[in-house]
Short mmCIF file of N, CA and C in Angstrom, two decimals:
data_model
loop_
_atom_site.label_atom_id
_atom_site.label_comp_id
_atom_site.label_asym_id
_atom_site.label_seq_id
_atom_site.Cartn_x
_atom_site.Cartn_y
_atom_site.Cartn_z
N UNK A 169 0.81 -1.20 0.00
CA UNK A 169 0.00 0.00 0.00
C UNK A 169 0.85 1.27 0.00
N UNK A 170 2.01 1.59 0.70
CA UNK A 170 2.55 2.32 1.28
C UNK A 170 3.74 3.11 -0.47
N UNK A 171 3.56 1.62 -1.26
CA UNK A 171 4.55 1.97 -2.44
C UNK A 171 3.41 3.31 -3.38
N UNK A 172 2.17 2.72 -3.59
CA UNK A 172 1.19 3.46 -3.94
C UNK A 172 0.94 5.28 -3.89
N UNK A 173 1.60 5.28 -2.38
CA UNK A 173 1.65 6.70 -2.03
C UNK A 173 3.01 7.48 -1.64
N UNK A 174 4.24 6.28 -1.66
CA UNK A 174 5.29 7.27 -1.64
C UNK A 174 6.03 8.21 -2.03
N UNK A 175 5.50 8.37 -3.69
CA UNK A 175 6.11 9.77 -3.84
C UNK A 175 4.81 10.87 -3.21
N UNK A 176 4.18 10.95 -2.48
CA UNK A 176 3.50 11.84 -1.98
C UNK A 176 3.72 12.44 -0.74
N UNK A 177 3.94 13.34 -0.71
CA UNK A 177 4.40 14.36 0.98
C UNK A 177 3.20 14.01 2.38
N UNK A 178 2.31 14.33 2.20
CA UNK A 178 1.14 14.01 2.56
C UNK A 178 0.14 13.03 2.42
N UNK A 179 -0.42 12.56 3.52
CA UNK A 179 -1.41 11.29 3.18
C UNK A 179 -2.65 11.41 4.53
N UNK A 180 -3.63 11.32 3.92
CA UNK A 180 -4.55 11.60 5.05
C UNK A 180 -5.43 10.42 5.04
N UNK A 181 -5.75 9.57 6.13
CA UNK A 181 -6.01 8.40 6.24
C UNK A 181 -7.45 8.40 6.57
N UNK A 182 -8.70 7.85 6.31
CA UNK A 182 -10.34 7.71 6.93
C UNK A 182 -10.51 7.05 6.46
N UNK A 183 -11.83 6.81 7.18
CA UNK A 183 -12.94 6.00 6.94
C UNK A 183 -13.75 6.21 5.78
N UNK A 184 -14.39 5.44 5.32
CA UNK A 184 -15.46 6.30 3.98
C UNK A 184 -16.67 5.44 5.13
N UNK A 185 -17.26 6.75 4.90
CA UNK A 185 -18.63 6.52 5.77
C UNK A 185 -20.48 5.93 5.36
N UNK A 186 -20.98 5.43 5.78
CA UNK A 186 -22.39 5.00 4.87
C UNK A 186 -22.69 6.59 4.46
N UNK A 187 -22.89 7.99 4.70
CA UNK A 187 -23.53 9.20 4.40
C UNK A 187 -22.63 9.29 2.61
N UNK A 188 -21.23 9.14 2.73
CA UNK A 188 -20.55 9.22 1.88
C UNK A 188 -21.60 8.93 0.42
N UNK A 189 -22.13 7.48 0.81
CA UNK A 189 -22.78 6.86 -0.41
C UNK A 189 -23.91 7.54 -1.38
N UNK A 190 -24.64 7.32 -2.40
CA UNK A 190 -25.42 7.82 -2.96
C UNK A 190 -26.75 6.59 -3.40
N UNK A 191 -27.73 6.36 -4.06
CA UNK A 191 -28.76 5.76 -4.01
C UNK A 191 -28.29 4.55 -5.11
N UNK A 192 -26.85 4.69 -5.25
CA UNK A 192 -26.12 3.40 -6.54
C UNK A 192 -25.02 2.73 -5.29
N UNK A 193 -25.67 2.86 -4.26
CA UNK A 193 -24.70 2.50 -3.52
C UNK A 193 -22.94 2.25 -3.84
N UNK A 194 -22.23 3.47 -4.57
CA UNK A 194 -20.76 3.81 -4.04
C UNK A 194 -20.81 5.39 -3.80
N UNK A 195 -19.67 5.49 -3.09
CA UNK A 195 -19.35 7.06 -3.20
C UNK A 195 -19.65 7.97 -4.13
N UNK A 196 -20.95 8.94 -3.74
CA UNK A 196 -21.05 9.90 -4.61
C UNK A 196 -19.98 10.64 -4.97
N UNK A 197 -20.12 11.19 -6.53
CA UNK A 197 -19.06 11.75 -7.11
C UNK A 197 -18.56 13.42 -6.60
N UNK A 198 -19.60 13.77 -5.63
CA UNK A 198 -19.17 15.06 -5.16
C UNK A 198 -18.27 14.92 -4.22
N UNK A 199 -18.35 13.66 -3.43
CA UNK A 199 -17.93 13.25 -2.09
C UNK A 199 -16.21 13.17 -2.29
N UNK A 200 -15.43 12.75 -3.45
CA UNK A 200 -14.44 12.86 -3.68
C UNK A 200 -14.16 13.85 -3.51
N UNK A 201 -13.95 15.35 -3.88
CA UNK A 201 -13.74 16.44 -3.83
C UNK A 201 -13.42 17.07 -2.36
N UNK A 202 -14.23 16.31 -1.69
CA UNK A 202 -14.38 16.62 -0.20
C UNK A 202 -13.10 15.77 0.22
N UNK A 203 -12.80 14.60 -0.11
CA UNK A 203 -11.80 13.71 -0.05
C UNK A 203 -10.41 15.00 -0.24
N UNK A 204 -10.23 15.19 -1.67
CA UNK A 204 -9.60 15.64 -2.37
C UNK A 204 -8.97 16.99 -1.10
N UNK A 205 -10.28 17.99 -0.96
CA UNK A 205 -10.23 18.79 0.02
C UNK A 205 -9.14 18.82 1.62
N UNK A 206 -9.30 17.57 2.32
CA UNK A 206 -9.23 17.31 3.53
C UNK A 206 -7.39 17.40 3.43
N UNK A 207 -7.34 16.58 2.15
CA UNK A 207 -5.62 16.23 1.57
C UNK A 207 -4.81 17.74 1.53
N UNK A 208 -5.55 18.65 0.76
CA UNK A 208 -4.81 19.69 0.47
C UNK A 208 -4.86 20.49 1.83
N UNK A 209 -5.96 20.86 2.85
CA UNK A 209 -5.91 21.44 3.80
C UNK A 209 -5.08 20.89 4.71
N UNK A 210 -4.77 19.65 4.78
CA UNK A 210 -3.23 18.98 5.58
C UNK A 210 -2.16 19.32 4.77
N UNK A 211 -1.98 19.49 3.53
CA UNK A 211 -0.84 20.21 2.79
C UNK A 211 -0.76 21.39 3.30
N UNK A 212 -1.47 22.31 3.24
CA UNK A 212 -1.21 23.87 4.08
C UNK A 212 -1.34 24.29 5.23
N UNK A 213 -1.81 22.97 5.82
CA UNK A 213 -1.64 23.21 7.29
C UNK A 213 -0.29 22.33 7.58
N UNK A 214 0.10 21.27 6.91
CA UNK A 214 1.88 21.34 7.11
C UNK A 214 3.09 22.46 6.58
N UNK A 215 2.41 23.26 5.96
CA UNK A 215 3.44 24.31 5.55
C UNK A 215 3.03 25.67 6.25
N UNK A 216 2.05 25.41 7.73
CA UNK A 216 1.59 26.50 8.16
C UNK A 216 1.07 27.87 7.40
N UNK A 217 0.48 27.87 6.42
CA UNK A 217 0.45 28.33 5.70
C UNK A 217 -0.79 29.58 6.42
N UNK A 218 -1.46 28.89 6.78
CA UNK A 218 -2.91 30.21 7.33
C UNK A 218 -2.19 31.13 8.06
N UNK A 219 -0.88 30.60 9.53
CA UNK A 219 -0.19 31.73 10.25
C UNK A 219 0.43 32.42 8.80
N UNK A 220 0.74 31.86 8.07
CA UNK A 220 1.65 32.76 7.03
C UNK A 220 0.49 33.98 6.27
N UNK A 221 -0.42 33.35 5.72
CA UNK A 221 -1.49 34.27 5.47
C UNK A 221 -2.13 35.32 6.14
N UNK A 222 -2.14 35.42 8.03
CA UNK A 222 -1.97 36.18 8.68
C UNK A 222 -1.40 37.08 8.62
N UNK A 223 0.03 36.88 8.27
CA UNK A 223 1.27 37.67 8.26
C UNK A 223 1.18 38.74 7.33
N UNK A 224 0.65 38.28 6.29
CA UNK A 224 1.15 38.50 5.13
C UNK A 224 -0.22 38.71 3.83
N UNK A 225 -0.93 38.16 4.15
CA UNK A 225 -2.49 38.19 3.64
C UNK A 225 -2.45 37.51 2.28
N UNK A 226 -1.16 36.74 1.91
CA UNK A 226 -1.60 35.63 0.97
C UNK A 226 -2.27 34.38 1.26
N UNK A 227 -2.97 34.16 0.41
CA UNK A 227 -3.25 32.77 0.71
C UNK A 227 -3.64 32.08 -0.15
N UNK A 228 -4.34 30.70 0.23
CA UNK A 228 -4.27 29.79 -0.84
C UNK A 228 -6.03 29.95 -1.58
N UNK A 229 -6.12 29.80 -2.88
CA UNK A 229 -7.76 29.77 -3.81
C UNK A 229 -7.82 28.95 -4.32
N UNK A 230 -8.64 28.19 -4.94
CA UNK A 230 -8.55 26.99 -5.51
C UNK A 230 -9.35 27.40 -6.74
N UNK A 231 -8.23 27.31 -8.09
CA UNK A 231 -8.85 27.86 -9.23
C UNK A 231 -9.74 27.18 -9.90
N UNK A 232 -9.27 25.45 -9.82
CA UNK A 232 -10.21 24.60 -10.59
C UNK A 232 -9.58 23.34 -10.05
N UNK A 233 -10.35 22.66 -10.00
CA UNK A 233 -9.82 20.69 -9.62
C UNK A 233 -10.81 19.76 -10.49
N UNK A 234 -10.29 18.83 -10.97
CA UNK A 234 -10.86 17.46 -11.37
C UNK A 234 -10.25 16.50 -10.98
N UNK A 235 -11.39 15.29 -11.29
CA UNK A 235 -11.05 13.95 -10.81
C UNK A 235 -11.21 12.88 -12.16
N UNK A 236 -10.68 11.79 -11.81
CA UNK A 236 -10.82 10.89 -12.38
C UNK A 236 -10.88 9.55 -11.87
N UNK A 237 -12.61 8.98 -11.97
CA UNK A 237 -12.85 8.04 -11.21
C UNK A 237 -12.23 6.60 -11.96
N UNK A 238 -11.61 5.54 -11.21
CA UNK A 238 -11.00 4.78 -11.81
C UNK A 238 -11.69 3.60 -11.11
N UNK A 239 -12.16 3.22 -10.22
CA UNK A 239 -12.45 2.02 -9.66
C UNK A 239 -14.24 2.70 -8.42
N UNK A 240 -14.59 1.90 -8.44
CA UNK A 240 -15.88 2.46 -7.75
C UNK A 240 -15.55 2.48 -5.73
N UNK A 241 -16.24 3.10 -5.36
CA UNK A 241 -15.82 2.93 -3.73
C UNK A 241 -16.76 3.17 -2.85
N UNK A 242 -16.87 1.93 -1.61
CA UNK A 242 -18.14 1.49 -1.39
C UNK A 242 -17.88 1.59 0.43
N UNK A 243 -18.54 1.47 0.81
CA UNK A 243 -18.84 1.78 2.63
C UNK A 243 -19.10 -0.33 2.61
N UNK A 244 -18.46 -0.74 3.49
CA UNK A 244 -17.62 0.36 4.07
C UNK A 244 -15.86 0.00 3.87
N UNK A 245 -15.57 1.14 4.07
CA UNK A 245 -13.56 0.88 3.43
C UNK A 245 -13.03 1.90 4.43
N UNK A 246 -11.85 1.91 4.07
CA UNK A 246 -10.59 3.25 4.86
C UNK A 246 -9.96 3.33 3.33
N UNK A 247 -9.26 4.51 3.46
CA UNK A 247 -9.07 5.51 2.22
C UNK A 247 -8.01 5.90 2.66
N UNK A 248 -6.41 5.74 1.87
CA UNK A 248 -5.59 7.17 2.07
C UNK A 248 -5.67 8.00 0.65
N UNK A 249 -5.46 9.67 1.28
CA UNK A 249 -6.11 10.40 0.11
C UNK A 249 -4.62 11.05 0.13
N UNK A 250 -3.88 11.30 -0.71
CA UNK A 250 -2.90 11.39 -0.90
C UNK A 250 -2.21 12.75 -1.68
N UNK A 251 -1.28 13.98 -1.45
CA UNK A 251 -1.31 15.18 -1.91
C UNK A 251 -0.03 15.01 -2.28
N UNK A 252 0.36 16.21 -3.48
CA UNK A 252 1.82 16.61 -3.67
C UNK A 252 1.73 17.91 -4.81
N UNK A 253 2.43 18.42 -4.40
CA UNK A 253 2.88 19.73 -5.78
C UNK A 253 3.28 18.89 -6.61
N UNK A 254 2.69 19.09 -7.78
CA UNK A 254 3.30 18.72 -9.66
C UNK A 254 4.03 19.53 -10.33
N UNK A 255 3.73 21.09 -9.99
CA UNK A 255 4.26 22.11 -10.47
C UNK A 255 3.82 23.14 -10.25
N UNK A 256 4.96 24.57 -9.96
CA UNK A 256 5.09 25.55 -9.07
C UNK A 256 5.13 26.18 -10.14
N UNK A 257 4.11 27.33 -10.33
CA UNK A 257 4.33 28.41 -11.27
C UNK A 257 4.61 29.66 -10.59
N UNK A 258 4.04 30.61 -11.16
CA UNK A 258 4.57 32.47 -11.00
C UNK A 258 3.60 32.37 -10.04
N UNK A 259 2.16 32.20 -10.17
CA UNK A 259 1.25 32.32 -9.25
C UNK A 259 0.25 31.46 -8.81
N UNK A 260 0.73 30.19 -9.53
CA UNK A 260 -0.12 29.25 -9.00
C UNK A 260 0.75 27.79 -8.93
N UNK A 261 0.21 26.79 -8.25
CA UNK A 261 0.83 25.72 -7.76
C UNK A 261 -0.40 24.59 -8.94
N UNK A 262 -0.29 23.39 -8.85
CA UNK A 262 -0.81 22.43 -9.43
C UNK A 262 -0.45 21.32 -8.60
N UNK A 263 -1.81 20.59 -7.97
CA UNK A 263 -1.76 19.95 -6.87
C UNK A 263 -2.26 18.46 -7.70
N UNK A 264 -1.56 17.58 -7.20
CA UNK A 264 -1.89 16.27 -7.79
C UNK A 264 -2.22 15.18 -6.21
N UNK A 265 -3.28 14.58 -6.51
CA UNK A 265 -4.31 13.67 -5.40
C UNK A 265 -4.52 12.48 -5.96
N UNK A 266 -4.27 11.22 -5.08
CA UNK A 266 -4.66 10.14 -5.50
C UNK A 266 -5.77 9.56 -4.40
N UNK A 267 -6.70 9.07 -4.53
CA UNK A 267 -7.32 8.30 -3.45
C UNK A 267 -7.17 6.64 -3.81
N UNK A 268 -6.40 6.26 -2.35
CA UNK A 268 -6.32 4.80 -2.55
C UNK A 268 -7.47 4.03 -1.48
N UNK A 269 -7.87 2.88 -2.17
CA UNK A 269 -8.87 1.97 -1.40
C UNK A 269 -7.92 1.19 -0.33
N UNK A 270 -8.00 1.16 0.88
CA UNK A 270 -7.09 0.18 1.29
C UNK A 270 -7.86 -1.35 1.38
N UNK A 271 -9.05 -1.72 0.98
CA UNK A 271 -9.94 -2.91 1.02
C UNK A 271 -9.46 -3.66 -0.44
N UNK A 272 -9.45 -2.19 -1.61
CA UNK A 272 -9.38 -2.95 -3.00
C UNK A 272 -7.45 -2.83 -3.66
N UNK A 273 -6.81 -2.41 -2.24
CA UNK A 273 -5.68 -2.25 -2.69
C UNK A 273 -4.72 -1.52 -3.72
N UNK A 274 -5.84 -0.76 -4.06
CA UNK A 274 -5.98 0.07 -5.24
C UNK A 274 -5.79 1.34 -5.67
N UNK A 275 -5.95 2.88 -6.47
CA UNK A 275 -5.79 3.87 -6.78
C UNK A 275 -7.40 3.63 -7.14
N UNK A 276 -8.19 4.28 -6.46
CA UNK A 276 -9.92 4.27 -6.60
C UNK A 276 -10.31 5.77 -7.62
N UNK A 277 -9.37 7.03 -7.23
CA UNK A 277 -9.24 8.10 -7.84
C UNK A 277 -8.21 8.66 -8.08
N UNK A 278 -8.15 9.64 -9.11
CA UNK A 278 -7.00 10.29 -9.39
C UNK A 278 -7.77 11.81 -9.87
N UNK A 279 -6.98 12.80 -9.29
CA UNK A 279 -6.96 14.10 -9.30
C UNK A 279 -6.13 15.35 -9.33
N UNK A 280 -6.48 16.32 -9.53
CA UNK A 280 -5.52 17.53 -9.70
C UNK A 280 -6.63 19.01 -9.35
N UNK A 281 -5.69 19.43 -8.33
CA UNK A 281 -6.27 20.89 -8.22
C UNK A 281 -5.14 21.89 -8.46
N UNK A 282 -5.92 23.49 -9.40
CA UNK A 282 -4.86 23.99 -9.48
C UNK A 282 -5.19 25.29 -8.32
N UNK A 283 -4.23 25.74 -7.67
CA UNK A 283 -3.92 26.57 -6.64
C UNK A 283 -3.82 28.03 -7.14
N UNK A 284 -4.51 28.88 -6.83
CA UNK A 284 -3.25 30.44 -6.74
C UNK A 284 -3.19 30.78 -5.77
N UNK A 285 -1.93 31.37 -5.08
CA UNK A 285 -1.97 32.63 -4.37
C UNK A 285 -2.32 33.53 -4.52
N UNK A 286 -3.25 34.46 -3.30
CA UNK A 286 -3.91 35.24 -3.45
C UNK A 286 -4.00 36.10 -2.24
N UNK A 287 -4.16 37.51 -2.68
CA UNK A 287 -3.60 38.25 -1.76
C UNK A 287 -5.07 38.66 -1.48
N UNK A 288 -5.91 38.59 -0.88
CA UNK A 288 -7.22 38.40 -0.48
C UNK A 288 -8.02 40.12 0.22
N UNK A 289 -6.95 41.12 0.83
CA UNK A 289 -7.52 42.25 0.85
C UNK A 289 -7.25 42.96 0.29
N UNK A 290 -6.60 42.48 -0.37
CA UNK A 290 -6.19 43.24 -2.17
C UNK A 290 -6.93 42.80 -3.22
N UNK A 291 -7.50 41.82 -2.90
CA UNK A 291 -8.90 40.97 -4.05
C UNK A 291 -7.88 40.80 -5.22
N UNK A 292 -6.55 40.23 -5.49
CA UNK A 292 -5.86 40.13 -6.15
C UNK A 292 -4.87 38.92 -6.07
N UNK A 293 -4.77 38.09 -7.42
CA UNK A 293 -3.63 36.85 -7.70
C UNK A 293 -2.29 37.89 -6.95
N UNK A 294 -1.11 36.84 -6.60
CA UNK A 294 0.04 37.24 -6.48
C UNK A 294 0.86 36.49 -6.56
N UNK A 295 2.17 36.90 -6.95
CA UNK A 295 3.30 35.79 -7.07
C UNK A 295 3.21 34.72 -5.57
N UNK A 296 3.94 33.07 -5.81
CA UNK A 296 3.94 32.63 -5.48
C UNK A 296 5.88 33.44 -4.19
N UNK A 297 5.69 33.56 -3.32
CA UNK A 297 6.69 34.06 -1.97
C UNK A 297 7.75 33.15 -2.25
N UNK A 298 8.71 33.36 -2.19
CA UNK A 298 10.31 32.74 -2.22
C UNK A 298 10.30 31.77 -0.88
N UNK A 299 9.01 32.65 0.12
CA UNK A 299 9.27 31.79 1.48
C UNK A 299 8.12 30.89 1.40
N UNK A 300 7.09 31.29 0.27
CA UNK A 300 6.21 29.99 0.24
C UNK A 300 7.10 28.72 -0.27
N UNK A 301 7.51 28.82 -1.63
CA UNK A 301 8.56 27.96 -2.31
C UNK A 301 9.31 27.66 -1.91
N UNK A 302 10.17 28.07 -0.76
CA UNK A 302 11.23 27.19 0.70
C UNK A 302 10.36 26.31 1.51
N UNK A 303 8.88 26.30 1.53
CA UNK A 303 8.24 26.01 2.50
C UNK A 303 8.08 24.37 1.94
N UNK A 304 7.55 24.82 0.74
CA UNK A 304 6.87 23.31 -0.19
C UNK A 304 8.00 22.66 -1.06
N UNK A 305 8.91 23.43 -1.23
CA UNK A 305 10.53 22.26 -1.75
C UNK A 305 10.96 21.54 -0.20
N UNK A 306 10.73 21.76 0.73
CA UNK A 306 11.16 21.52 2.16
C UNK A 306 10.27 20.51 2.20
N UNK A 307 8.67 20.47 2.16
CA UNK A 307 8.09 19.36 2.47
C UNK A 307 7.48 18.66 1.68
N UNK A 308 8.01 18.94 0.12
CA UNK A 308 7.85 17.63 -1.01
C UNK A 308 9.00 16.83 -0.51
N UNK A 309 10.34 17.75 -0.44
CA UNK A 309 11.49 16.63 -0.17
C UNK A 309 10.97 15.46 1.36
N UNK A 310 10.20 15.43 2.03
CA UNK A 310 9.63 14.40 2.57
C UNK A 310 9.06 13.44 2.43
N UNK A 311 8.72 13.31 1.05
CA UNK A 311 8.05 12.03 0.42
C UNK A 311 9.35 11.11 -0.04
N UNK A 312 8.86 10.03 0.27
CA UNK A 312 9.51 8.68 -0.05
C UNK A 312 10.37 8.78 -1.13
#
């Protein structure tokens, strides 16, 4: 299981719950996203990122994400949902997510959200911080 997610910095481990499900009994397709969600908010909450946004009033937006359902996923299971930067631009990041089944041993989803920084009382994109980019080369180099 563990080979599945090692190039990934982050891994956030649950339950998939009976609410999760939909009336085709597997995981509704919105419910991923929420998956998807939980992964990246442990990504910026390991790079402390909200005290940094305090500081500084950048922070993170989420410009657009998709998924790609590959295997169906059913209640009841445990899930690691899995995060990493793909690529660091001028002002936005590109976040890549896998959700693995740990029942079907599997990659159940695959995803990508893309990120900007955003300077939020300025209602304005902004470059990605030299000290954001020390932050997330520091804790990609933690993956396997």
């Amino acid at each position: 299981m563990d080979d599945l997610t090692s190039a990934y910095p982050v891994i956030v481990e649950q339950a998939v719950v009976w609410g999760d499900m939909d009336s085709y009994q597997h995981v509704n397709n919105v419910v991923y996203f929420r998956y998807f969600e939980n992964a990246r908010l442990e990504y910026f909450r390991r790079l402390d990122w909200f005290k940094y946004e305090e500081e500084t009033g950048i922070g993170p937006i989420l410009a657009s994400t998709q998924a790609r359902f590959r295997r169906p996923l059913t209640y009841p299971d445990t899930i690691r949902i899995a995060a990493r930067i793909a690529q660091l631009g001028d002002d936005r990041m590109t976040m890549e997510h896998i959700i693995v089944s740990l029942d079907q041993k599997a990659i159940v989803t695959e995803g990508q959200s893309t990120i900007v920084t955003f300077h939020y009382a300025e209602n304005r994109k902004v470059s990605v911080t030299e000290e954001l980019r020390r932050r997330i080369e520091a804790l990609e180099a933690t993956a396997h």
